[in-house]
Amino acid sequence: MIKQAERIEKLPPYLFARIEQKIDEAKEKGIDIISLGIGDPDQPTPDYIIDELNTASKKTANHQYPSSVGMLDYRKAVCKWYERQHGVKLDPKSEVVSLIGSKEGIGHISFCYVNPRKKSQVPDPGYPVYGIGTILSGGIPYLMPLKQENGFLVDLEGIPKDVAQKAKLMFINYPNNPTGAVANRDFYEEVVAFAKKYDIVVCHDAAYSEVFFDGHRPLSFMEINGAKDVGIEFNSLSKPFNMTGWRIGWAVGKPEVIEALGRIKSNLDSGAFQAVQVAAIKALTGPIDCLEDMRKLYQERRDIVIDGLNSMGWNLKKPIGSFYIWVPVPKGYTSTEFCELVFDKANVIITPGNGYGEYGEGYFRISLTLETKRLAEALERMKNVNW
Ligand SMILES: Cc1ncc(COP(=O)(O)O)c(C=O)c1O
């Protein structure tokens, strides 16, 4: 066997690998498993977006290599989106780059700013790609704990000065995966001040910006004074328009960071399929009633889960953002032990919190991206488990 590069050896095991193995084994035995694991919308992409793809896919010009930073019309559509959703003006040429899903940009941004053995600041628990991009760049993730007592916001004062002085990147993500927390203006203003003080590029991951409840629209980082001087924001069409499989997103913000990301991309990929970009333009500039429908559906499911868990003895508040429910495990269990118990006794898959980082230990995550009837059934099954 040929020895692989150290950067590959350092990658943590894929979170869902063990879970997928257990699902396969159970399915072979004919067991009906309900998975509340992976967060991937179950609803279809709206028809008018698919129709636009169909038309665009027949045009020869769209069959050629796209530009890696995105068609100008696509970047203009992203600007229109920011103006409509957040009242923010952006320059399509210098402040927007297209991405093959936001994951692609989140992974690549570390190549632009993280030197070998240098640190980047990564929330824990968190979406694993922040740390993985850092590791692939030869860097070391510095974990910023997200604690319940801080509303799962990053505690900036808790970051040691020497880390802040040396790190070039800080990742933040609100509405948050996995905790469901939403950040307020004060928090973002502190982040801007911190980034200015220490010369840090802030990377705000806004993948769940449109998944909010009870009327609490989350802020875009771009709405904060000075944000464009210190950082960028990632987002995509994946969650708002049920387009996870289409692979189309963006980064917006500080021009020199956008330029660096575009430079990396032009050396590594050739951008997103143009027909997909054309369909995305339709989504970003067209009617958006579908977003209200999406929120209504997830809110109904959120209520089923929270009411169901509270009837089992939890005392959870209803989260106002993202389609995840982050729940402390009952006393006496580790995250893994509790998830295995629920799997063995109820054939329901919930994700152990330690899969999102060491500070996720003691929690589990439920995803709301499952047919409402099945979700309700999963809760009924859990009620019959003794712990
Ligand atoms: C917090 C967060 N950021 C980014 C992504 C990536 O989404 P996409 O690459 O589809 O835009 C995900 C996907 O689940 C996520 O949970």
CSV table of C-alpha atoms and ligand atoms in Angstrom, one decimal:
chain,number,residue,atom,x,y,z
A,1,MET,CA,0.0,0.0,0.0
A,2,ILE,CA,1.4,3.4,-1.0
A,3,LYS,CA,1.5,5.8,2.0
A,4,GLN,CA,-0.9,8.6,1.6
A,5,ALA,CA,-0.1,12.3,2.2
A,6,GLU,CA,-0.2,13.4,5.9
A,7,ARG,CA,-3.1,15.8,5.1
A,8,ILE,CA,-5.3,12.9,4.2
A,9,GLU,CA,-4.3,10.9,7.3
A,10,LYS,CA,-5.2,13.8,9.5
A,11,LEU,CA,-8.7,14.0,8.2
A,12,PRO,CA,-11.3,12.9,10.8
A,13,PRO,CA,-13.5,9.9,9.8
A,14,TYR,CA,-16.6,10.8,7.9
A,15,LEU,CA,-19.3,11.5,10.4
A,16,PHE,CA,-22.0,9.4,8.9
A,17,ALA,CA,-19.9,6.4,7.9
A,18,ARG,CA,-20.7,4.3,11.0
A,19,ILE,CA,-24.3,5.4,10.9
A,20,GLU,CA,-24.6,4.5,7.2
A,21,GLN,CA,-23.1,1.1,7.9
A,22,LYS,CA,-25.7,0.5,10.7
A,23,ILE,CA,-28.5,1.5,8.3
A,24,ASP,CA,-27.3,-0.9,5.7
A,25,GLU,CA,-27.1,-3.8,8.1
A,26,ALA,CA,-30.6,-3.0,9.5
A,27,LYS,CA,-32.1,-2.7,6.0
A,28,GLU,CA,-30.6,-6.1,5.0
A,29,LYS,CA,-32.6,-7.5,7.9
A,30,GLY,CA,-35.8,-5.8,6.5
A,31,ILE,CA,-36.0,-3.4,9.5
A,32,ASP,CA,-37.9,-0.1,8.8
A,33,ILE,CA,-35.4,2.7,9.8
A,34,ILE,CA,-36.4,6.3,10.2
A,35,SER,CA,-33.4,8.6,9.8
A,36,LEU,CA,-33.3,12.1,11.4
A,37,GLY,CA,-29.7,12.3,10.5
A,38,ILE,CA,-28.5,14.1,7.4
A,39,GLY,CA,-29.9,17.6,6.7
A,40,ASP,CA,-31.0,17.5,3.1
A,41,PRO,CA,-34.3,19.0,2.1
A,42,ASP,CA,-36.9,16.3,1.2
A,43,GLN,CA,-39.1,18.7,-0.9
A,44,PRO,CA,-38.5,19.2,-4.7
A,45,THR,CA,-36.9,22.2,-6.4
A,46,PRO,CA,-39.8,24.5,-7.6
A,47,ASP,CA,-41.0,23.7,-11.1
A,48,TYR,CA,-40.2,27.1,-12.6
A,49,ILE,CA,-36.6,26.7,-11.7
A,50,ILE,CA,-36.4,23.2,-13.3
A,51,ASP,CA,-38.2,24.5,-16.4
A,52,GLU,CA,-35.5,27.2,-16.7
A,53,LEU,CA,-32.8,24.6,-16.4
A,54,ASN,CA,-34.5,22.5,-19.2
A,55,THR,CA,-34.5,25.5,-21.6
A,56,ALA,CA,-30.9,26.6,-20.7
A,57,SER,CA,-29.5,23.1,-21.0
A,58,LYS,CA,-30.5,22.9,-24.7
A,59,LYS,CA,-28.4,26.0,-25.6
A,60,THR,CA,-25.0,25.0,-27.0
A,61,ALA,CA,-23.2,28.1,-25.5
A,62,ASN,CA,-24.1,26.6,-22.1
A,63,HIS,CA,-22.3,23.4,-22.9
A,64,GLN,CA,-18.8,25.0,-22.9
A,65,TYR,CA,-16.5,25.7,-20.0
A,66,PRO,CA,-18.1,28.4,-17.7
A,67,SER,CA,-16.1,31.1,-16.1
A,68,SER,CA,-14.8,29.9,-12.7
A,69,VAL,CA,-15.9,33.1,-11.0
A,70,GLY,CA,-19.4,32.9,-12.5
A,71,MET,CA,-21.4,34.5,-15.3
A,72,LEU,CA,-21.7,38.2,-14.7
A,73,ASP,CA,-25.5,37.9,-15.0
A,74,TYR,CA,-25.4,35.3,-12.2
A,75,ARG,CA,-23.3,37.6,-10.0
A,76,LYS,CA,-25.7,40.5,-10.7
A,77,ALA,CA,-28.6,38.2,-9.6
A,78,VAL,CA,-26.8,37.5,-6.3
A,79,CYS,CA,-26.5,41.3,-5.9
A,80,LYS,CA,-30.3,41.7,-6.5
A,81,TRP,CA,-30.9,39.0,-4.0
A,82,TYR,CA,-28.9,40.9,-1.3
A,83,GLU,CA,-30.7,44.1,-2.1
A,84,ARG,CA,-34.1,42.4,-1.9
A,85,GLN,CA,-33.5,40.2,1.1
A,86,HIS,CA,-31.1,42.4,3.1
A,87,GLY,CA,-31.1,45.9,1.7
A,88,VAL,CA,-27.4,45.6,1.0
A,89,LYS,CA,-25.7,46.8,-2.2
A,90,LEU,CA,-22.8,44.8,-3.7
A,91,ASP,CA,-20.7,45.2,-6.7
A,92,PRO,CA,-21.1,42.2,-9.0
A,93,LYS,CA,-17.6,42.4,-10.5
A,94,SER,CA,-15.5,42.8,-7.4
A,95,GLU,CA,-17.6,41.6,-4.5
A,96,VAL,CA,-19.2,38.4,-5.7
A,97,VAL,CA,-17.8,35.0,-6.8
A,98,SER,CA,-19.9,32.0,-7.8
A,99,LEU,CA,-19.3,28.7,-6.0
A,100,ILE,CA,-20.1,25.1,-6.7
A,101,GLY,CA,-22.2,25.0,-3.6
A,102,SER,CA,-21.0,27.0,-0.6
A,103,LYS,CA,-19.1,23.9,0.7
A,104,GLU,CA,-16.7,24.3,-2.2
A,105,GLY,CA,-15.8,27.9,-1.2
A,106,ILE,CA,-15.7,27.1,2.5
A,107,GLY,CA,-13.2,24.3,1.8
A,108,HIS,CA,-11.1,26.4,-0.6
A,109,ILE,CA,-10.9,29.7,1.4
A,110,SER,CA,-8.3,28.2,3.8
A,111,PHE,CA,-6.0,27.6,0.8
A,112,CYS,CA,-6.0,31.4,0.4
A,113,TYR,CA,-5.1,32.3,4.0
A,114,VAL,CA,-3.8,29.5,6.0
A,115,ASN,CA,-0.1,28.6,5.9
A,116,PRO,CA,1.2,25.3,7.2
A,117,ARG,CA,1.1,24.9,11.0
A,118,LYS,CA,-0.9,28.2,11.3
A,119,LYS,CA,-4.2,28.3,13.0
A,120,SER,CA,-7.7,29.3,11.9
A,121,GLN,CA,-10.6,29.8,14.3
A,122,VAL,CA,-13.3,27.3,14.0
A,123,PRO,CA,-16.6,27.0,15.9
A,124,ASP,CA,-17.1,23.8,17.9
A,125,PRO,CA,-19.6,22.1,17.5
A,126,GLY,CA,-19.8,23.1,13.9
A,127,TYR,CA,-20.1,22.2,10.2
A,128,PRO,CA,-17.0,20.0,9.8
A,129,VAL,CA,-15.7,21.6,6.5
A,130,TYR,CA,-14.2,24.7,8.3
A,131,GLY,CA,-11.7,22.5,10.1
A,132,ILE,CA,-11.2,20.2,7.2
A,133,GLY,CA,-10.3,23.0,4.8
A,134,THR,CA,-7.8,24.2,7.5
A,135,ILE,CA,-6.3,20.7,7.8
A,136,LEU,CA,-6.0,20.3,4.0
A,137,SER,CA,-4.1,23.6,3.9
A,138,GLY,CA,-1.6,22.2,6.5
A,139,GLY,CA,-3.0,24.4,9.2
A,140,ILE,CA,-4.4,23.7,12.7
A,141,PRO,CA,-8.0,24.5,13.7
A,142,TYR,CA,-8.3,26.4,16.9
A,143,LEU,CA,-11.7,25.4,18.4
A,144,MET,CA,-14.0,28.1,19.6
A,145,PRO,CA,-16.5,26.4,22.0
A,146,LEU,CA,-20.2,27.2,21.4
A,147,LYS,CA,-21.8,26.9,24.8
A,148,GLN,CA,-25.4,26.9,25.8
A,149,GLU,CA,-24.8,29.6,28.5
A,150,ASN,CA,-23.6,32.0,25.7
A,151,GLY,CA,-26.6,31.2,23.5
A,152,PHE,CA,-24.2,29.1,21.3
A,153,LEU,CA,-22.5,32.3,20.2
A,154,VAL,CA,-18.7,32.4,19.9
A,155,ASP,CA,-17.2,33.8,23.1
A,156,LEU,CA,-14.7,36.3,21.6
A,157,GLU,CA,-13.2,37.2,24.9
A,158,GLY,CA,-12.3,33.6,25.5
A,159,ILE,CA,-10.0,33.5,22.5
A,160,PRO,CA,-6.4,33.7,23.7
A,161,LYS,CA,-4.6,36.8,22.5
A,162,ASP,CA,-1.8,34.9,20.8
A,163,VAL,CA,-4.3,32.8,18.8
A,164,ALA,CA,-6.1,35.9,17.7
A,165,GLN,CA,-2.9,37.6,16.8
A,166,LYS,CA,-1.6,34.8,14.6
A,167,ALA,CA,-4.8,33.4,13.1
A,168,LYS,CA,-5.9,34.8,9.7
A,169,LEU,CA,-9.3,33.2,9.4
A,170,MET,CA,-12.4,33.0,11.7
A,171,PHE,CA,-15.4,31.0,10.7
A,172,ILE,CA,-18.8,31.7,12.1
A,173,ASN,CA,-22.2,30.3,11.1
A,174,TYR,CA,-25.7,31.7,12.0
A,175,PRO,CA,-28.4,30.4,11.9
A,176,ASN,CA,-26.2,27.7,13.2
A,177,ASN,CA,-25.7,24.1,12.3
A,178,PRO,CA,-26.0,22.1,14.6
A,179,THR,CA,-27.3,24.3,17.5
A,180,GLY,CA,-30.1,26.2,15.7
A,181,ALA,CA,-28.8,29.5,17.3
A,182,VAL,CA,-29.3,32.8,15.6
A,183,ALA,CA,-26.9,35.8,16.1
A,184,ASN,CA,-27.9,39.4,16.9
A,185,ARG,CA,-26.5,42.7,15.7
A,186,ASP,CA,-24.4,43.2,18.8
A,187,PHE,CA,-22.6,39.9,18.3
A,188,TYR,CA,-21.8,40.7,14.7
A,189,GLU,CA,-20.6,44.2,15.6
A,190,GLU,CA,-18.2,42.6,18.2
A,191,VAL,CA,-17.0,40.3,15.5
A,192,VAL,CA,-16.2,43.2,13.2
A,193,ALA,CA,-14.3,45.0,15.9
A,194,PHE,CA,-12.4,41.9,16.9
A,195,ALA,CA,-11.4,41.2,13.2
A,196,LYS,CA,-10.3,44.8,12.8
A,197,LYS,CA,-8.2,44.7,16.0
A,198,TYR,CA,-6.4,41.5,15.0
A,199,ASP,CA,-6.5,41.6,11.2
A,200,ILE,CA,-8.6,38.6,10.7
A,201,VAL,CA,-10.7,37.6,7.7
A,202,VAL,CA,-14.2,36.7,8.9
A,203,CYS,CA,-16.0,33.9,7.0
A,204,HIS,CA,-19.7,34.0,7.8
A,205,ASP,CA,-21.5,30.9,6.6
A,206,ALA,CA,-25.2,31.9,6.1
A,207,ALA,CA,-26.4,28.6,4.5
A,208,TYR,CA,-29.6,28.8,6.6
A,209,SER,CA,-30.3,32.5,6.2
A,210,GLU,CA,-33.8,31.7,4.8
A,211,VAL,CA,-34.7,29.0,7.3
A,212,PHE,CA,-36.1,31.0,10.2
A,213,PHE,CA,-39.3,30.9,12.3
A,214,ASP,CA,-41.9,33.0,14.1
A,215,GLY,CA,-40.9,36.0,11.8
A,216,HIS,CA,-37.3,36.3,13.2
A,217,ARG,CA,-35.5,37.0,9.9
A,218,PRO,CA,-31.7,36.6,10.6
A,219,LEU,CA,-29.3,39.3,9.7
A,220,SER,CA,-26.8,38.9,6.9
A,221,PHE,CA,-23.2,39.7,8.0
A,222,MET,CA,-23.2,42.1,5.1
A,223,GLU,CA,-25.8,44.2,6.9
A,224,ILE,CA,-23.3,45.1,9.6
A,225,ASN,CA,-21.3,48.3,9.4
A,226,GLY,CA,-17.7,47.5,8.5
A,227,ALA,CA,-18.4,43.8,7.7
A,228,LYS,CA,-17.3,44.3,4.1
A,229,ASP,CA,-13.9,45.6,5.3
A,230,VAL,CA,-13.2,42.5,7.3
A,231,GLY,CA,-14.9,39.5,5.7
A,232,ILE,CA,-17.1,37.5,3.4
A,233,GLU,CA,-20.3,35.6,3.6
A,234,PHE,CA,-21.0,32.2,2.0
A,235,ASN,CA,-24.5,31.2,0.9
A,236,SER,CA,-26.2,29.0,-1.7
A,237,LEU,CA,-29.5,28.1,-3.3
A,238,SER,CA,-29.3,24.6,-1.6
A,239,LYS,CA,-31.5,25.2,1.4
A,240,PRO,CA,-33.9,28.0,0.4
A,241,PHE,CA,-34.8,26.4,-3.0
A,242,ASN,CA,-34.3,22.7,-2.2
A,243,MET,CA,-31.3,22.6,-4.6
A,244,THR,CA,-28.7,20.7,-2.7
A,245,GLY,CA,-27.9,18.5,-5.6
A,246,TRP,CA,-27.5,21.3,-8.1
A,247,ARG,CA,-24.3,22.6,-6.6
A,248,ILE,CA,-24.6,26.4,-6.9
A,249,GLY,CA,-23.7,29.1,-4.4
A,250,TRP,CA,-21.7,32.2,-3.8
A,251,ALA,CA,-19.3,34.2,-1.6
A,252,VAL,CA,-19.7,38.0,-1.3
A,253,GLY,CA,-17.9,40.7,0.5
A,254,LYS,CA,-14.4,42.1,0.9
A,255,PRO,CA,-13.0,42.4,-2.7
A,256,GLU,CA,-9.4,41.2,-2.0
A,257,VAL,CA,-10.8,38.0,-0.4
A,258,ILE,CA,-13.2,37.4,-3.2
A,259,GLU,CA,-10.4,37.9,-5.7
A,260,ALA,CA,-8.2,35.4,-3.8
A,261,LEU,CA,-11.0,32.8,-3.7
A,262,GLY,CA,-11.6,33.3,-7.5
A,263,ARG,CA,-7.9,32.9,-8.2
A,264,ILE,CA,-7.8,29.5,-6.3
A,265,LYS,CA,-10.9,28.4,-8.1
A,266,SER,CA,-9.6,29.4,-11.5
A,267,ASN,CA,-6.7,27.0,-10.9
A,268,LEU,CA,-8.7,24.1,-9.5
A,269,ASP,CA,-12.2,24.1,-11.0
A,270,SER,CA,-14.0,25.6,-14.0
A,271,GLY,CA,-17.1,26.9,-12.3
A,272,ALA,CA,-20.7,25.7,-12.2
A,273,PHE,CA,-22.6,24.5,-15.3
A,274,GLN,CA,-23.9,27.6,-17.0
A,275,ALA,CA,-27.4,26.2,-17.4
A,276,VAL,CA,-27.5,25.7,-13.6
A,277,GLN,CA,-26.4,29.4,-13.2
A,278,VAL,CA,-29.2,30.5,-15.6
A,279,ALA,CA,-31.8,28.5,-13.5
A,280,ALA,CA,-30.3,30.0,-10.3
A,281,ILE,CA,-30.8,33.5,-11.8
A,282,LYS,CA,-34.4,32.7,-12.2
A,283,ALA,CA,-34.6,31.6,-8.5
A,284,LEU,CA,-32.8,34.6,-7.1
A,285,THR,CA,-34.7,37.2,-9.1
A,286,GLY,CA,-38.1,35.5,-9.4
A,287,PRO,CA,-41.1,35.1,-7.1
A,288,ILE,CA,-40.2,33.8,-3.7
A,289,ASP,CA,-43.5,32.6,-2.2
A,290,CYS,CA,-41.9,29.1,-2.0
A,291,LEU,CA,-39.7,30.4,0.8
A,292,GLU,CA,-42.7,31.1,3.0
A,293,ASP,CA,-44.1,27.6,2.2
A,294,MET,CA,-40.7,26.1,3.1
A,295,ARG,CA,-40.6,27.9,6.4
A,296,LYS,CA,-44.2,27.0,7.3
A,297,LEU,CA,-43.4,23.3,6.7
A,298,TYR,CA,-40.2,23.3,8.8
A,299,GLN,CA,-41.9,25.3,11.5
A,300,GLU,CA,-44.7,22.7,11.7
A,301,ARG,CA,-42.1,20.0,12.0
A,302,ARG,CA,-40.1,21.9,14.6
A,303,ASP,CA,-43.2,22.1,16.7
A,304,ILE,CA,-43.9,18.4,16.4
A,305,VAL,CA,-40.3,17.6,17.5
A,306,ILE,CA,-40.1,20.1,20.4
A,307,ASP,CA,-43.6,19.2,21.7
A,308,GLY,CA,-42.8,15.5,21.4
A,309,LEU,CA,-39.5,15.8,23.2
A,310,ASN,CA,-40.9,18.0,25.9
A,311,SER,CA,-43.7,15.4,26.5
A,312,MET,CA,-40.8,12.9,27.1
A,313,GLY,CA,-39.4,15.1,29.9
A,314,TRP,CA,-37.1,17.6,28.1
A,315,ASN,CA,-37.7,21.3,28.6
A,316,LEU,CA,-36.7,22.8,25.3
A,317,LYS,CA,-37.3,26.2,23.8
A,318,LYS,CA,-38.4,26.4,20.2
A,319,PRO,CA,-35.3,27.4,18.1
A,320,ILE,CA,-35.8,30.3,15.6
A,321,GLY,CA,-33.4,29.3,12.9
A,322,SER,CA,-32.0,26.4,10.8
A,323,PHE,CA,-33.7,23.0,10.4
A,324,TYR,CA,-31.9,21.3,13.2
A,325,ILE,CA,-32.9,20.6,16.8
A,326,TRP,CA,-30.0,20.4,19.2
A,327,VAL,CA,-30.8,18.4,22.3
A,328,PRO,CA,-29.0,17.5,25.5
A,329,VAL,CA,-28.8,13.7,26.1
A,330,PRO,CA,-30.4,12.4,29.2
A,331,LYS,CA,-28.2,12.1,32.3
A,332,GLY,CA,-25.9,9.1,32.5
A,333,TYR,CA,-25.4,8.7,28.7
A,334,THR,CA,-22.7,9.9,26.3
A,335,SER,CA,-23.9,11.2,22.9
A,336,THR,CA,-23.0,7.9,21.2
A,337,GLU,CA,-24.5,5.7,23.9
A,338,PHE,CA,-27.8,7.5,23.7
A,339,CYS,CA,-28.0,7.5,19.9
A,340,GLU,CA,-27.2,3.8,19.8
A,341,LEU,CA,-29.9,3.1,22.4
A,342,VAL,CA,-32.5,5.0,20.3
A,343,PHE,CA,-31.3,3.2,17.2
A,344,ASP,CA,-31.5,-0.2,18.8
A,345,LYS,CA,-34.8,0.2,20.6
A,346,ALA,CA,-36.7,2.5,18.2
A,347,ASN,CA,-35.0,2.0,14.8
A,348,VAL,CA,-34.6,5.8,14.7
A,349,ILE,CA,-31.4,7.5,13.7
A,350,ILE,CA,-30.4,10.7,15.5
A,351,THR,CA,-26.9,12.1,15.2
A,352,PRO,CA,-24.5,12.1,18.1
A,353,GLY,CA,-23.3,15.7,19.0
A,354,ASN,CA,-19.7,14.7,19.3
A,355,GLY,CA,-19.7,14.2,15.5
A,356,TYR,CA,-19.8,18.0,15.2
A,357,GLY,CA,-16.8,18.5,17.5
A,358,GLU,CA,-15.6,17.8,21.0
A,359,TYR,CA,-17.9,20.4,22.5
A,360,GLY,CA,-20.9,18.7,20.9
A,361,GLU,CA,-20.5,15.8,23.4
A,362,GLY,CA,-23.6,15.6,25.6
A,363,TYR,CA,-26.0,16.5,22.8
A,364,PHE,CA,-27.7,14.9,19.8
A,365,ARG,CA,-29.1,16.5,16.6
A,366,ILE,CA,-32.4,16.0,14.9
A,367,SER,CA,-32.9,17.1,11.3
A,368,LEU,CA,-36.3,18.3,10.1
A,369,THR,CA,-35.8,17.3,6.5
A,370,LEU,CA,-38.1,14.3,6.6
A,371,GLU,CA,-41.7,13.8,5.6
A,372,THR,CA,-43.8,15.2,8.4
A,373,LYS,CA,-45.7,11.9,9.0
A,374,ARG,CA,-42.5,10.0,9.3
A,375,LEU,CA,-41.0,12.6,11.7
A,376,ALA,CA,-44.1,12.3,13.9
A,377,GLU,CA,-43.8,8.5,13.8
A,378,ALA,CA,-40.1,8.7,14.9
A,379,LEU,CA,-41.1,10.8,17.9
A,380,GLU,CA,-43.8,8.2,18.8
A,381,ARG,CA,-41.3,5.5,18.6
A,382,MET,CA,-38.8,7.4,20.8
A,383,LYS,CA,-41.6,7.7,23.5
A,384,ASN,CA,-41.5,4.0,23.9
A,385,VAL,CA,-37.8,3.8,24.7
A,386,ASN,CA,-36.9,3.6,28.4
A,387,TRP,CA,-33.8,5.5,29.5
B,1,LIG,C1,-23.6,25.1,7.9
B,1,LIG,C2,-23.5,24.6,6.5
B,1,LIG,N1,-22.8,25.4,5.7
B,1,LIG,C3,-22.7,25.0,4.4
B,1,LIG,C4,-23.3,23.8,3.9
B,1,LIG,C5,-23.0,23.5,2.5
B,1,LIG,O1,-24.1,23.7,1.7
B,1,LIG,P1,-24.0,23.8,0.1
B,1,LIG,O2,-22.6,23.4,-0.3
B,1,LIG,O3,-25.0,22.9,-0.5
B,1,LIG,O4,-24.2,25.2,-0.2
B,1,LIG,C6,-24.0,23.1,4.8
B,1,LIG,C7,-24.7,21.8,4.3
B,1,LIG,O5,-25.3,21.1,5.0
B,1,LIG,C8,-24.1,23.5,6.1
B,1,LIG,O6,-24.8,22.8,7.0
